[in-house]
Structures are given as C-alpha cells and as structure tokens.
C-alpha cells in the first residue's frame, strides 16, 4: 500500500477531474429516495472506473464492490456516502449553481459523493491491498431514512461488511482538518405532534369555553422543564416546538376548539430518549386535564443517535494523524443535529468523522442557501476514506 501522502498526491493530480464531477452533481440535485439522474451519473463513473461489481436498487441506493489482490475476501469494509439534496433554493455565487428550482446540495452531499467516486478511482487503479471494499451510495438521508431502507432491503445480508465508515463536511472548522471523537457524536432526532381539544366559544366569554390556545401555550412552557428538571444535567437533550396551529387569522374573537403543536426532541442516550418521550406525553395530558381539556401526544422516533465505536474511532484518528498531522486533528464535540448513518452503526461497528471545509470563501453553514462544498477539501476527504478502507481491510484480514 502506498503511503498516505502519496495517495493524497494522486488526488491532488486528479483535482480538476474530481472537481468537475462535483460541479455536475451540484447543478443537478435531487431529493428523497428516488434519484434517477444522480444515480445514473454515479453509475457511469463507477463503470468507467471498472469496479468489480455494481449493484442497483438496494433501498434505492447503489453498492460498488472492489476486490483487492487475491479477489473476493471474507473481510469487507463499507464506505458510505449520501446522495440526496435539500428542497432549498441555491443562492451560491459560483458558476455551477443548481439548475433545479428549489433544489440544492446545501448539506454537501455532492462533495460526499465526489469523495466516494474519487476513492473508487484510486482503488481500482491500485489493488495492492487485502480484503474487499464496498462503496455504499445511499439516497434519502435528509429526513427519508435512506440508510434504514437500504438495511431493510438486505444491505448487510447481501454484503458481508464487517465495519462501516462515513464522513460529513463541516464548514465551521478549517479546510484541511479532521474532527473525530469516540462515543455519541450526533443526536437521535424524534418528532412529535400534540393535539389539544378544548371547547370553542366567543372571545368575549372565555368563561363559557375551554381555551385550546391557552392550554397549548401552557404545554409549550411546561415542557421546557423536562430538560431543566428531569434530565441529568450532565446529559444532553433538547425539546423544541416548531409550530402551533389554532384558529384563523381572521377570527380574532373566536376561541378555537382545537390546537396542534409540532416539534422535535434531540437526545443521545436511550434512557434519556425514553424519559423525554414519557414526560412530554405526561405533561401534555396533565396540563390539558388541569384546564378541563384533552391532549394527546403522538411521538415518532426518526433517527437514532450516532455512536462512534471506540476502537474504530481510534483507528480513524491514527489515520488522520498521518494524513493531516497532529495540529489538524480536532476533538469534535457532539452536536444535536442527526444523521441516518446511525442506522448502519447500529448494525456494524465503525465511525463517522468530520471533514473541515471552512476558509475565507466558504463561510456559510450547512443547510444555508449559500453553502457550497469546498473543492480544496476533496483531496483530504478522498485520502482519508481511501486509507481507512485500505487499512481496515488489511487489519481485518490478519
């Protein structure tokens, strides 16, 4: 196997071609689980790279298989990337802005895919490794649980993957850096809907009604005590209400019969998640009862918390120290945002690291309409993913 710096030099020499791939993907973003144009473009490049196997239609995604010397191995490493975009207008100022109305790669998945494609290019040209590497191209990360769909469609049954790895671009840290920590690094993302029913009436006679807006408001306020008074102060949790819908803007003198609250909860540890779900339901029902109303909480668990397995996280950190140097390896704090790669991490050990993207020209945060993945980070990202695949495949084979 070549030294990490030699591998990085390979990607630097291919920088123009690799950047062109990303710019094309950036211009034609698609959302959700059905990504026909994106999938076709990825397929075309993988076929040009001459991967050994290319499997389509696995939960809407693709899996490209590359064998090292000696052919197929018992020991497989999975490298996962996400492919979907956001329903957001692209307000970037570069010359390759999105050509799709209200569609944008504002979370950097165009860069993630490009890194995976670059990794495929290197691995198919340098097969001096032991083991098998599977490149997993996943749809629907942005709220569609695409990772879960691929798992349910037999991802780990059809491919004997021992460990799985991924990365996410991070504009808040400098380009050329890598952030990695073991343990929980991204939160579980749950959503809820609370339906409140009171008794409608005239705004001038609240004594003859049961005010659903008042009840809903009290539920919002009381629910904030969950984090401040029920959750262990040394553990993290968030309870956020995103919308309250009741009545009509033209009905200033009408007390509405019903009100609906929606929001999200973020937690790390399963026991905290259980606590937050239970207390939210109890507070909603109890508060409503105190006012003579009724309330029901519908709670849905979307994405689990993402847990970096300690041994695999340490292996990635050791690789990062070689690729970018000690000064550029950062302790990455846990964040309350979510990532459906967590579903894969529940099935196989592995980890996700963060790739720094920030510089003077790349200041916009993730999910911002002006966000653009930094091309200067592509070589570092591709080197990291390639060396992870090579080193972990080699380690598993011994």
mmCIF file of C-alpha atoms in Angstrom, residues 162-165 180 308-319 345 348-351 388 392 396:
data_model
loop_
_atom_site.group_PDB
_atom_site.id
_atom_site.type_symbol
_atom_site.label_atom_id
_atom_site.label_comp_id
_atom_site.label_asym_id
_atom_site.label_seq_id
_atom_site.Cartn_x
_atom_site.Cartn_y
_atom_site.Cartn_z
ATOM 1 C CA UNK A 162 -17.570 -6.125 8.904
ATOM 2 C CA UNK A 163 -17.125 -2.394 9.556
ATOM 3 C CA UNK A 164 -18.625 0.744 8.032
ATOM 4 C CA UNK A 165 -17.304 4.319 7.832
ATOM 5 C CA UNK A 180 -13.002 12.737 15.316
ATOM 6 C CA UNK A 308 -18.718 6.133 17.132
ATOM 7 C CA UNK A 309 -17.339 2.790 18.259
ATOM 8 C CA UNK A 310 -14.165 3.425 20.302
ATOM 9 C CA UNK A 311 -11.769 1.009 18.531
ATOM 10 C CA UNK A 312 -12.818 2.132 15.070
ATOM 11 C CA UNK A 313 -12.734 5.820 16.060
ATOM 12 C CA UNK A 314 -9.195 5.397 17.376
ATOM 13 C CA UNK A 315 -8.156 3.714 14.130
ATOM 14 C CA UNK A 316 -9.541 6.660 12.141
ATOM 15 C CA UNK A 317 -7.817 9.142 14.444
ATOM 16 C CA UNK A 318 -4.496 7.363 13.924
ATOM 17 C CA UNK A 319 -5.021 7.590 10.161
ATOM 18 C CA UNK A 345 -23.762 1.959 13.011
ATOM 19 C CA UNK A 348 -21.912 -2.772 12.302
ATOM 20 C CA UNK A 349 -19.035 -1.117 14.182
ATOM 21 C CA UNK A 350 -17.429 1.915 12.607
ATOM 22 C CA UNK A 351 -17.394 5.673 12.877
ATOM 23 C CA UNK A 388 -9.494 3.973 6.040
ATOM 24 C CA UNK A 392 -9.208 -1.516 7.937
ATOM 25 C CA UNK A 396 -9.480 -7.387 9.362
#
